Amino acid sequence: MSLDPVLSRIDSDLDAAIDRLMALLRIPSISTDPAYKAECDRAADWLVADLLSIGVDARKCPTPGHPMVMGHVAGDGPHVLFYGHYDVQPVDPLTLWHRDPFDPAIEETAKGRVIRARGASDDKGQLMTFVEACRAWKAVHGTMPCRITFFFEGEEESGSPSLIPFLRENADALKADLALICDTGLFEGRVPSIMTQLRGLLGEEIVLTGPDKDLHSGHYGGLARNPITVLARVLGNLHDDKGRIQVPHFYDGVLEVSSEMRAQWEALNFDHKDFLGDVGLSIPAGEADRTPLEMIWARPTAEVNGITGGYTGDGFKTVLPSRASAKVSFRLVGDQDPHAIRENFRAWVKAQLPADVKVDFHGHGASPASRMATDHPAFEAARRALGEEWADEAAFTGAGGSIPVAGYFKTILGMDTLLAGWAKDDDQIHSPNEKYDVESFHKGIRSWARILDAISR
Amino acid sequence: MSLDPVLSRIDSDLDAAIDRLMALLRIPSISTDPAYKAECDRAADWLVADLLSIGVDARKCPTPGHPMVMGHVAGDGPHVLFYGHYDVQPVDPLTLWHRDPFDPAIEETAKGRVIRARGASDDKGQLMTFVEACRAWKAVHGTMPCRITFFFEGEEESGSPSLIPFLRENADALKADLALICDTGLFEGRVPSIMTQLRGLLGEEIVLTGPDKDLHSGHYGGLARNPITVLARVLGNLHDDKGRIQVPHFYDGVLEVSSEMRAQWEALNFDHKDFLGDVGLSIPAGEADRTPLEMIWARPTAEVNGITGGYTGDGFKTVLPSRASAKVSFRLVGDQDPHAIRENFRAWVKAQLPADVKVDFHGHGASPASRMATDHPAFEAARRALGEEWADEAAFTGAGGSIPVAGYFKTILGMDTLLAGWAKDDDQIHSPNEKYDVESFHKGIRSWARILDAISR
């Protein structure tokens, strides 16, 4: 089956493809907030209907949380499973958006046309690049180039609590020769990349309680324990002066970058001044003896993602608060064991608390880092195919973010995963004013058509 | 003029006095929140009308913030100025209240009848004890025992920004022989106290900005600076391991307690285990080498009253936030200079910041500590009068809270202030479920009648 008419079809159908994406973007499927449960369900329904429209035998599969979408379609080539997620991040602070995050629009910017909406890039826009490639293939050839299983999750942004049980219960339906995931980006917004190592993620929420009610800081201050002060001391101890994380045994299982990989990364000429300059910073903040690319791809982190306690409204309230809490996450690399780190972190926090401060921990997700088997022949085939679509040769890279599902595909289903995506660093995913370049969407659809063609040969 | 019929009139009029207080408590005069500006105005109007009804020449006086209420009434004795504040603290977290904070009610509790509402104790209930004493005196004798100036403020809970200019501009109208303030409590809920030293208060809000937008902690974590981590380190350094505050020159001007005062305080047999036990704590958290009463009455403090940054909603969001902020307040003693401490604190914070973290400071209030001239004859007269109303002899005490206005009365108007009040430690002022004991209200009214009588002789 010939590729060229498929690419032409993609070009002529682009406006209709954008309209379909916008319909999906209008659904506020925020998975972490229970108030949006029905909207997550509606996004799943939309995807089922869209897959059915291109001949995929699709259905919504209930879970204890948000539903999965699963679909199968026959084809001649190898069997691939494509994974994406239809849920999105919360949108606060809403005041920093210049338009309603769930009223998508095409905007003209100095860098070209963009689709502006929560989820435009992460991950609805990326997910739809694959669906649109399949739609074009089906329209032109009446069949697919590969046997394809579609698998869309609705809990990726909230720790994927239903994923592992679902993979175990549906292993027969989901197992394929290779998994494909579109949830990553172009290196420096330009170089097509296949990510071969991703950091894992461990989330911990700490809630400290001092006095059993909020107190007047005049009447009690100096005598009663302030849980914010205690929390600040603990979090202030998380890193030493050289940026090393102080939790005991934290670095167990961290692997050094191979000299081969290090050489490849050096060839990318990563400019950390530009990368940080784009977000108003200038100085690498990680371990003093590591290169910037190592800091984001190959070294573990501990970040405080949120903190709150006491009075945080306008003006001043001289309260000595009862509670203070923080959300802390760790990015993990190599063979670091998230469960061991969770235990060590909790013990380390407890050891720093005065006797009358109570602590509660709430765990959120625990996924190890992933490394892909780049000797699978599809990797090199896909890398060559991407080089034909984009101006730059494609590269194998690392990634700072976590895509835990790639690890589960390996451990539970025994599949390797090929991660490719078309997002850019300035897409502002997880932030106000998220966007996806129309170019990313268009060339992304063409890229998947090329990859499916290359894999099927 | 005889005291006894006044006390009888107070007893017979108690239910009506409670009804009047409840009408005032229904007005949500939260001064720190601009949304309640009209309600503050309404509370001032209510007080003007109530003072007019007892023959006081009262009026509302505009300021750039919330209005003052000022009133004058003739009388034979010395000239006293009575100060109270009609504004109240915010009510969050509202979910911890067991009734609407602005729908007051009498509740029967194991410790007796209480008036439940925001402001019941701080300061509407206390303020009205004085007004009701005057009302009874007027009803019985047709005149007042002293010449009285009434002065009610609406910005006490939000740093009193208009107070100093107002005192300066209206010095002639406000200057009296002695000021009276009812915004303090019974020692251990039992011993009537005249507070002779109060801590000052300095508020500082710190806003740190790292990246110029919220970032994805996977893509940037380890390389980009996290302002929450920086803020935690700074606040974690506020105290050393012995509880001493680390800001340079902070202890300049702190005075040691005199041996005479120390002996008096020891005689009070303060039980810090009960005091802390009532709020779920057990261990004194202040400087390791100080007694518990010193910690709250005679030593300066640094407390974090509020902290916020990043994602603080339900679930987890792996954001690396742009901003983090904290509200920090210092209680001051002796001759500590709030302005010098503000400058030293800001310099100390700045010195700890990485080069690409920006800081903004917002100052909130800056009042030095106050010490009263207990050799003024009214002090001993009032102390004896209080001993006749309550079961215990009255005492001269210290206080951990700040009543900056007492300091301004001294420095701007050249008046000493007699601070007496009927609040109890369990009144939960500044906290959910604030209450005022009906006994405090009733005996408080009788106490002011006795004090006015004693002063007028």
CSV table of N, CA, C and O in Angstrom, one decimal, chain B residues 23-125:
chain,number,residue,atom,x,y,z
B,23,ALA,N,-27.3,41.9,67.7
B,23,ALA,CA,-27.6,42.7,66.5
B,23,ALA,C,-26.3,43.1,65.9
B,23,ALA,O,-26.1,43.1,64.7
B,24,LEU,N,-25.3,43.5,66.8
B,24,LEU,CA,-24.0,43.9,66.3
B,24,LEU,C,-23.2,42.8,65.7
B,24,LEU,O,-22.5,42.9,64.7
B,25,LEU,N,-23.4,41.6,66.3
B,25,LEU,CA,-22.6,40.4,65.8
B,25,LEU,C,-23.1,39.9,64.5
B,25,LEU,O,-22.4,39.2,63.8
B,26,ARG,N,-24.4,40.3,64.1
B,26,ARG,CA,-24.9,39.8,62.8
B,26,ARG,C,-24.3,40.6,61.7
B,26,ARG,O,-24.5,40.2,60.5
B,27,ILE,N,-23.5,41.6,61.9
B,27,ILE,CA,-22.9,42.4,60.9
B,27,ILE,C,-21.5,41.8,60.6
B,27,ILE,O,-20.7,41.9,61.5
B,28,PRO,N,-21.3,41.3,59.4
B,28,PRO,CA,-20.0,40.6,59.2
B,28,PRO,C,-18.9,41.6,58.8
B,28,PRO,O,-18.4,41.7,57.7
B,29,SER,N,-18.4,42.3,59.8
B,29,SER,CA,-17.4,43.4,59.6
B,29,SER,C,-16.0,42.9,59.6
B,29,SER,O,-15.2,43.3,60.4
B,30,ILE,N,-15.7,42.1,58.5
B,30,ILE,CA,-14.3,41.6,58.3
B,30,ILE,C,-13.5,42.7,57.7
B,30,ILE,O,-13.6,42.9,56.5
B,31,SER,N,-12.6,43.3,58.4
B,31,SER,CA,-11.9,44.5,57.8
B,31,SER,C,-10.8,44.1,56.8
B,31,SER,O,-10.5,44.9,55.9
B,32,THR,N,-10.2,42.9,56.9
B,32,THR,CA,-9.1,42.6,56.0
B,32,THR,C,-9.5,42.3,54.6
B,32,THR,O,-8.7,42.4,53.7
B,33,ASP,N,-10.8,42.0,54.4
B,33,ASP,CA,-11.3,41.5,53.1
B,33,ASP,C,-12.1,42.6,52.5
B,33,ASP,O,-13.2,43.0,53.0
B,34,PRO,N,-11.6,43.2,51.3
B,34,PRO,CA,-12.3,44.3,50.7
B,34,PRO,C,-13.8,44.0,50.4
B,34,PRO,O,-14.6,44.9,50.3
B,35,ALA,N,-14.2,42.7,50.3
B,35,ALA,CA,-15.5,42.4,50.0
B,35,ALA,C,-16.5,42.8,51.1
B,35,ALA,O,-17.7,42.9,50.8
B,36,TYR,N,-16.0,43.0,52.3
B,36,TYR,CA,-16.9,43.3,53.4
B,36,TYR,C,-16.8,44.8,53.8
B,36,TYR,O,-17.2,45.2,54.9
B,37,LYS,N,-16.4,45.7,52.9
B,37,LYS,CA,-16.3,47.1,53.2
B,37,LYS,C,-17.6,47.7,53.7
B,37,LYS,O,-17.6,48.4,54.7
B,38,ALA,N,-18.7,47.4,52.9
B,38,ALA,CA,-20.0,48.0,53.3
B,38,ALA,C,-20.4,47.5,54.6
B,38,ALA,O,-21.1,48.2,55.4
B,39,GLU,N,-20.1,46.3,55.0
B,39,GLU,CA,-20.5,45.7,56.3
B,39,GLU,C,-19.8,46.4,57.4
B,39,GLU,O,-20.3,46.6,58.5
B,40,CYS,N,-18.5,46.8,57.2
B,40,CYS,CA,-17.8,47.5,58.2
B,40,CYS,C,-18.5,48.9,58.5
B,40,CYS,O,-18.6,49.3,59.6
B,41,ASP,N,-18.9,49.5,57.4
B,41,ASP,CA,-19.6,50.8,57.5
B,41,ASP,C,-20.9,50.6,58.2
B,41,ASP,O,-21.2,51.5,59.1
B,42,ARG,N,-21.5,49.5,58.0
B,42,ARG,CA,-22.8,49.3,58.7
B,42,ARG,C,-22.6,49.1,60.2
B,42,ARG,O,-23.4,49.5,61.0
B,43,ALA,N,-21.5,48.4,60.5
B,43,ALA,CA,-21.2,48.2,62.0
B,43,ALA,C,-21.0,49.6,62.6
B,43,ALA,O,-21.4,49.8,63.8
B,44,ALA,N,-20.3,50.4,61.9
B,44,ALA,CA,-20.0,51.8,62.5
B,44,ALA,C,-21.3,52.5,62.7
B,44,ALA,O,-21.5,53.2,63.7
B,45,ASP,N,-22.2,52.5,61.7
B,45,ASP,CA,-23.5,53.1,61.8
B,45,ASP,C,-24.3,52.6,63.0
B,45,ASP,O,-25.0,53.4,63.7
B,46,TRP,N,-24.2,51.3,63.2
B,46,TRP,CA,-25.0,50.7,64.3
B,46,TRP,C,-24.5,51.3,65.6
B,46,TRP,O,-25.3,51.6,66.5
B,47,LEU,N,-23.2,51.4,65.8
B,47,LEU,CA,-22.6,51.9,67.0
B,47,LEU,C,-22.9,53.4,67.2
B,47,LEU,O,-23.2,53.8,68.4
B,48,VAL,N,-22.9,54.2,66.2
B,48,VAL,CA,-23.3,55.6,66.3
B,48,VAL,C,-24.7,55.7,66.8
B,48,VAL,O,-25.0,56.4,67.8
B,49,ALA,N,-25.6,54.9,66.2
B,49,ALA,CA,-27.0,54.9,66.6
B,49,ALA,C,-27.2,54.5,68.1
B,49,ALA,O,-27.9,55.1,68.8
B,50,ASP,N,-26.4,53.5,68.5
B,50,ASP,CA,-26.5,53.0,69.9
B,50,ASP,C,-26.0,54.0,70.8
B,50,ASP,O,-26.6,54.3,71.9
B,51,LEU,N,-24.9,54.7,70.5
B,51,LEU,CA,-24.4,55.7,71.4
B,51,LEU,C,-25.3,56.9,71.5
B,51,LEU,O,-25.6,57.4,72.6
B,52,LEU,N,-25.9,57.3,70.4
B,52,LEU,CA,-26.9,58.4,70.4
B,52,LEU,C,-28.0,58.1,71.3
B,52,LEU,O,-28.5,58.9,72.0
B,53,SER,N,-28.4,56.8,71.3
B,53,SER,CA,-29.6,56.4,72.2
B,53,SER,C,-29.3,56.5,73.7
B,53,SER,O,-30.2,56.5,74.5
B,54,ILE,N,-28.0,56.6,74.1
B,54,ILE,CA,-27.8,56.8,75.5
B,54,ILE,C,-27.2,58.2,75.8
B,54,ILE,O,-26.5,58.4,76.7
B,55,GLY,N,-27.5,59.1,74.8
B,55,GLY,CA,-27.1,60.5,75.1
B,55,GLY,C,-25.7,60.9,74.7
B,55,GLY,O,-25.3,61.9,75.1
B,56,VAL,N,-25.0,60.0,74.0
B,56,VAL,CA,-23.6,60.4,73.6
B,56,VAL,C,-23.7,61.1,72.3
B,56,VAL,O,-24.4,60.7,71.4
B,57,ASP,N,-22.9,62.2,72.2
B,57,ASP,CA,-22.8,62.9,71.0
B,57,ASP,C,-21.9,62.2,70.0
B,57,ASP,O,-20.7,62.5,70.0
B,58,ALA,N,-22.4,61.3,69.3
B,58,ALA,CA,-21.6,60.4,68.5
B,58,ALA,C,-21.7,60.6,67.0
B,58,ALA,O,-22.7,61.0,66.5
B,59,ARG,N,-20.6,60.3,66.3
B,59,ARG,CA,-20.7,60.4,64.8
B,59,ARG,C,-19.7,59.5,64.2
B,59,ARG,O,-18.7,59.0,64.8
B,60,LYS,N,-19.9,59.2,62.9
B,60,LYS,CA,-19.0,58.3,62.1
B,60,LYS,C,-18.0,59.2,61.4
B,60,LYS,O,-18.4,60.2,60.9
B,61,CYS,N,-16.7,58.9,61.5
B,61,CYS,CA,-15.6,59.7,61.0
B,61,CYS,C,-15.0,59.0,59.8
B,61,CYS,O,-14.4,57.9,60.1
B,62,PRO,N,-15.0,59.5,58.6
B,62,PRO,CA,-14.4,58.7,57.5
B,62,PRO,C,-12.9,58.7,57.6
B,62,PRO,O,-12.3,59.6,58.2
B,63,THR,N,-12.3,57.6,57.0
B,63,THR,CA,-10.8,57.5,56.9
B,63,THR,C,-10.6,57.0,55.5
B,63,THR,O,-11.6,56.6,54.8
B,64,PRO,N,-9.4,56.9,55.0
B,64,PRO,CA,-9.1,56.3,53.7
B,64,PRO,C,-9.5,54.8,53.7
B,64,PRO,O,-9.8,54.2,52.7
B,65,GLY,N,-9.6,54.2,54.9
B,65,GLY,CA,-10.1,52.8,55.1
B,65,GLY,C,-11.5,52.8,55.6
B,65,GLY,O,-12.4,53.4,55.2
B,66,HIS,N,-11.6,52.0,56.7
B,66,HIS,CA,-12.9,51.9,57.3
B,66,HIS,C,-13.1,53.0,58.3
B,66,HIS,O,-12.1,53.5,58.9
B,67,PRO,N,-14.4,53.4,58.6
B,67,PRO,CA,-14.6,54.6,59.4
B,67,PRO,C,-14.3,54.4,60.9
B,67,PRO,O,-14.3,53.3,61.4
B,68,MET,N,-14.0,55.5,61.6
B,68,MET,CA,-13.9,55.5,63.0
B,68,MET,C,-15.2,55.9,63.6
B,68,MET,O,-16.0,56.6,62.9
B,69,VAL,N,-15.5,55.6,64.8
B,69,VAL,CA,-16.7,56.1,65.5
B,69,VAL,C,-16.2,56.9,66.7
B,69,VAL,O,-15.3,56.4,67.5
B,70,MET,N,-16.6,58.1,66.9
B,70,MET,CA,-16.2,58.9,68.0
B,70,MET,C,-17.4,59.5,68.7
B,70,MET,O,-18.4,59.9,68.0
B,71,GLY,N,-17.4,59.6,70.0
B,71,GLY,CA,-18.5,60.2,70.7
B,71,GLY,C,-18.0,60.8,72.0
B,71,GLY,O,-17.0,60.4,72.6
B,72,HIS,N,-18.8,61.8,72.4
B,72,HIS,CA,-18.4,62.5,73.7
B,72,HIS,C,-19.6,62.6,74.6
B,72,HIS,O,-20.7,62.8,74.1
B,73,VAL,N,-19.4,62.5,75.9
B,73,VAL,CA,-20.5,62.7,76.8
B,73,VAL,C,-19.9,63.4,78.1
B,73,VAL,O,-18.8,63.0,78.5
B,74,ALA,N,-20.6,64.3,78.6
B,74,ALA,CA,-20.1,65.1,79.7
B,74,ALA,C,-20.3,64.2,81.0
B,74,ALA,O,-21.0,63.2,81.0
B,75,GLY,N,-19.6,64.6,82.0
B,75,GLY,CA,-19.6,63.9,83.3
B,75,GLY,C,-18.8,64.6,84.3
B,75,GLY,O,-17.9,65.4,83.9
B,76,ASP,N,-19.0,64.3,85.6
B,76,ASP,CA,-18.3,65.1,86.6
B,76,ASP,C,-16.8,64.7,86.9
B,76,ASP,O,-16.0,65.5,87.2
B,77,GLY,N,-16.6,63.4,86.8
B,77,GLY,CA,-15.2,62.9,87.2
B,77,GLY,C,-14.1,63.2,86.2
B,77,GLY,O,-14.3,64.1,85.4
B,78,PRO,N,-13.1,62.5,86.3
B,78,PRO,CA,-12.0,62.7,85.3
B,78,PRO,C,-12.4,62.3,83.9
B,78,PRO,O,-13.5,61.7,83.7
B,79,HIS,N,-11.6,62.7,83.0
B,79,HIS,CA,-12.0,62.4,81.5
B,79,HIS,C,-11.3,61.1,81.1
B,79,HIS,O,-10.0,61.0,81.1
B,80,VAL,N,-12.1,60.1,80.7
B,80,VAL,CA,-11.5,58.9,80.2
B,80,VAL,C,-11.9,58.7,78.7
B,80,VAL,O,-12.9,59.2,78.3
B,81,LEU,N,-10.9,58.1,78.0
B,81,LEU,CA,-11.3,57.7,76.6
B,81,LEU,C,-11.4,56.2,76.6
B,81,LEU,O,-10.5,55.5,77.1
B,82,PHE,N,-12.5,55.7,76.1
B,82,PHE,CA,-12.7,54.2,76.0
B,82,PHE,C,-12.5,53.8,74.5
B,82,PHE,O,-13.2,54.4,73.6
B,83,TYR,N,-11.6,52.9,74.3
B,83,TYR,CA,-11.3,52.4,72.9
B,83,TYR,C,-11.8,50.9,72.8
B,83,TYR,O,-11.5,50.1,73.6
B,84,GLY,N,-12.4,50.6,71.6
B,84,GLY,CA,-12.7,49.2,71.2
B,84,GLY,C,-12.6,49.1,69.7
B,84,GLY,O,-12.5,50.1,69.1
B,85,HIS,N,-12.7,47.9,69.2
B,85,HIS,CA,-12.8,47.8,67.7
B,85,HIS,C,-14.0,47.0,67.3
B,85,HIS,O,-14.3,46.0,67.9
B,86,TYR,N,-14.6,47.5,66.2
B,86,TYR,CA,-15.8,46.8,65.8
B,86,TYR,C,-15.6,45.8,64.6
B,86,TYR,O,-16.5,45.1,64.2
B,87,ASP,N,-14.3,45.8,64.1
B,87,ASP,CA,-14.0,44.9,63.0
B,87,ASP,C,-13.6,43.5,63.6
B,87,ASP,O,-13.3,43.4,64.8
B,88,VAL,N,-13.8,42.5,62.8
B,88,VAL,CA,-13.5,41.1,63.2
B,88,VAL,C,-12.6,40.4,62.2
B,88,VAL,O,-12.3,40.9,61.1
B,89,GLN,N,-12.0,39.3,62.7
B,89,GLN,CA,-11.2,38.4,61.9
B,89,GLN,C,-12.0,37.7,60.8
B,89,GLN,O,-13.2,37.5,60.9
B,90,PRO,N,-11.3,37.3,59.7
B,90,PRO,CA,-11.9,36.4,58.7
B,90,PRO,C,-12.4,35.1,59.4
B,90,PRO,O,-12.0,34.8,60.5
B,91,VAL,N,-13.3,34.4,58.7
B,91,VAL,CA,-13.9,33.2,59.4
B,91,VAL,C,-13.4,31.9,58.8
B,91,VAL,O,-13.8,30.8,59.2
B,92,ASP,N,-12.5,31.9,57.8
B,92,ASP,CA,-12.1,30.6,57.2
B,92,ASP,C,-11.3,29.8,58.2
B,92,ASP,O,-10.6,30.4,59.0
B,93,PRO,N,-11.2,28.5,58.2
B,93,PRO,CA,-12.0,27.7,57.3
B,93,PRO,C,-13.5,27.5,57.8
B,93,PRO,O,-13.7,27.0,58.9
B,94,LEU,N,-14.4,27.9,57.0
B,94,LEU,CA,-15.8,28.0,57.4
B,94,LEU,C,-16.3,26.6,57.7
B,94,LEU,O,-17.2,26.4,58.6
B,95,THR,N,-15.8,25.5,57.1
B,95,THR,CA,-16.3,24.2,57.4
B,95,THR,C,-16.1,23.8,58.8
B,95,THR,O,-16.7,22.8,59.3
B,96,LEU,N,-15.1,24.4,59.5
B,96,LEU,CA,-14.9,24.0,60.9
B,96,LEU,C,-15.8,24.7,61.9
B,96,LEU,O,-15.8,24.4,63.1
B,97,TRP,N,-16.6,25.6,61.5
B,97,TRP,CA,-17.7,26.2,62.3
B,97,TRP,C,-18.9,25.3,62.4
B,97,TRP,O,-19.3,24.7,61.4
B,98,HIS,N,-19.4,25.2,63.6
B,98,HIS,CA,-20.6,24.4,63.7
B,98,HIS,C,-21.9,25.2,63.5
B,98,HIS,O,-23.0,24.6,63.5
B,99,ARG,N,-21.8,26.5,63.3
B,99,ARG,CA,-22.9,27.3,62.9
B,99,ARG,C,-22.4,28.5,62.1
B,99,ARG,O,-21.2,28.8,62.1
B,100,ASP,N,-23.3,29.2,61.4
B,100,ASP,CA,-22.9,30.4,60.7
B,100,ASP,C,-22.3,31.4,61.6
B,100,ASP,O,-22.9,31.8,62.6
B,101,PRO,N,-21.0,31.8,61.4
B,101,PRO,CA,-20.3,32.7,62.3
B,101,PRO,C,-21.0,34.1,62.5
B,101,PRO,O,-20.7,34.8,63.5
B,102,PHE,N,-21.9,34.4,61.6
B,102,PHE,CA,-22.6,35.7,61.7
B,102,PHE,C,-24.1,35.5,62.0
B,102,PHE,O,-24.9,36.4,61.8
B,103,ASP,N,-24.4,34.4,62.6
B,103,ASP,CA,-25.8,34.1,63.0
B,103,ASP,C,-25.7,33.8,64.5
B,103,ASP,O,-25.7,32.6,64.9
B,104,PRO,N,-25.5,34.7,65.4
B,104,PRO,CA,-25.1,34.5,66.8
B,104,PRO,C,-26.2,33.7,67.5
B,104,PRO,O,-27.4,33.9,67.2
B,105,ALA,N,-25.8,32.9,68.5
B,105,ALA,CA,-26.8,32.3,69.4
B,105,ALA,C,-26.3,32.0,70.8
B,105,ALA,O,-25.0,32.0,70.9
B,106,ILE,N,-27.2,31.9,71.7
B,106,ILE,CA,-26.8,31.5,73.1
B,106,ILE,C,-26.7,30.0,73.0
B,106,ILE,O,-27.7,29.3,72.6
B,107,GLU,N,-25.6,29.4,73.5
B,107,GLU,CA,-25.5,27.9,73.5
B,107,GLU,C,-25.2,27.5,75.0
B,107,GLU,O,-24.4,28.2,75.6
B,108,GLU,N,-25.8,26.4,75.4
B,108,GLU,CA,-25.5,25.8,76.7
B,108,GLU,C,-24.4,24.9,76.5
B,108,GLU,O,-24.4,24.0,75.6
B,109,THR,N,-23.3,25.1,77.3
B,109,THR,CA,-22.1,24.2,77.2
B,109,THR,C,-21.9,23.6,78.6
B,109,THR,O,-22.4,24.1,79.6
B,110,ALA,N,-20.9,22.7,78.6
B,110,ALA,CA,-20.6,22.0,79.9
B,110,ALA,C,-20.0,23.1,80.9
B,110,ALA,O,-20.1,22.9,82.1
B,111,LYS,N,-19.4,24.2,80.3
B,111,LYS,CA,-18.8,25.2,81.2
B,111,LYS,C,-19.8,26.4,81.3
B,111,LYS,O,-19.3,27.5,81.7
B,112,GLY,N,-21.0,26.3,80.9
B,112,GLY,CA,-22.0,27.4,81.1
B,112,GLY,C,-22.5,27.9,79.8
B,112,GLY,O,-22.1,27.4,78.7
B,113,ARG,N,-23.3,29.0,79.9
B,113,ARG,CA,-23.9,29.6,78.7
B,113,ARG,C,-22.8,30.5,77.9
B,113,ARG,O,-22.1,31.2,78.6
B,114,VAL,N,-22.8,30.4,76.6
B,114,VAL,CA,-21.9,31.2,75.8
B,114,VAL,C,-22.7,31.8,74.7
B,114,VAL,O,-23.7,31.3,74.2
B,115,ILE,N,-22.1,32.9,74.2
B,115,ILE,CA,-22.6,33.6,73.0
B,115,ILE,C,-21.7,33.2,71.9
B,115,ILE,O,-20.5,33.5,71.9
B,116,ARG,N,-22.2,32.5,70.9
B,116,ARG,CA,-21.4,31.9,69.8
B,116,ARG,C,-21.5,32.8,68.6
B,116,ARG,O,-22.5,33.0,68.0
B,117,ALA,N,-20.3,33.4,68.1
B,117,ALA,CA,-20.3,34.1,66.8
B,117,ALA,C,-18.9,34.7,66.6
B,117,ALA,O,-18.1,34.8,67.6
B,118,ARG,N,-18.5,35.0,65.4
B,118,ARG,CA,-17.3,35.7,65.1
B,118,ARG,C,-17.4,37.1,65.7
B,118,ARG,O,-18.5,37.8,65.5
B,119,GLY,N,-16.5,37.5,66.6
B,119,GLY,CA,-16.5,38.8,67.2
B,119,GLY,C,-17.2,38.8,68.6
B,119,GLY,O,-17.1,39.8,69.2
B,120,ALA,N,-17.8,37.7,69.0
B,120,ALA,CA,-18.5,37.6,70.2
B,120,ALA,C,-17.5,38.1,71.4
B,120,ALA,O,-17.9,38.8,72.3
B,121,SER,N,-16.3,37.6,71.3
B,121,SER,CA,-15.3,37.9,72.3
B,121,SER,C,-14.4,39.1,71.8
B,121,SER,O,-14.1,40.0,72.5
B,122,ASP,N,-13.9,39.0,70.6
B,122,ASP,CA,-12.9,39.9,70.0
B,122,ASP,C,-13.4,40.7,68.8
B,122,ASP,O,-13.4,40.2,67.7
B,123,ASP,N,-14.0,41.9,69.0
B,123,ASP,CA,-14.0,42.6,70.3
B,123,ASP,C,-15.3,43.2,70.6
B,123,ASP,O,-15.5,43.9,71.5
B,124,LYS,N,-16.3,42.7,69.8
B,124,LYS,CA,-17.7,43.3,69.9
B,124,LYS,C,-18.3,43.1,71.3
B,124,LYS,O,-18.8,44.0,71.9
B,125,GLY,N,-18.1,41.9,71.8
B,125,GLY,CA,-18.7,41.6,73.1
B,125,GLY,C,-18.0,42.4,74.2
B,125,GLY,O,-18.7,42.9,75.1
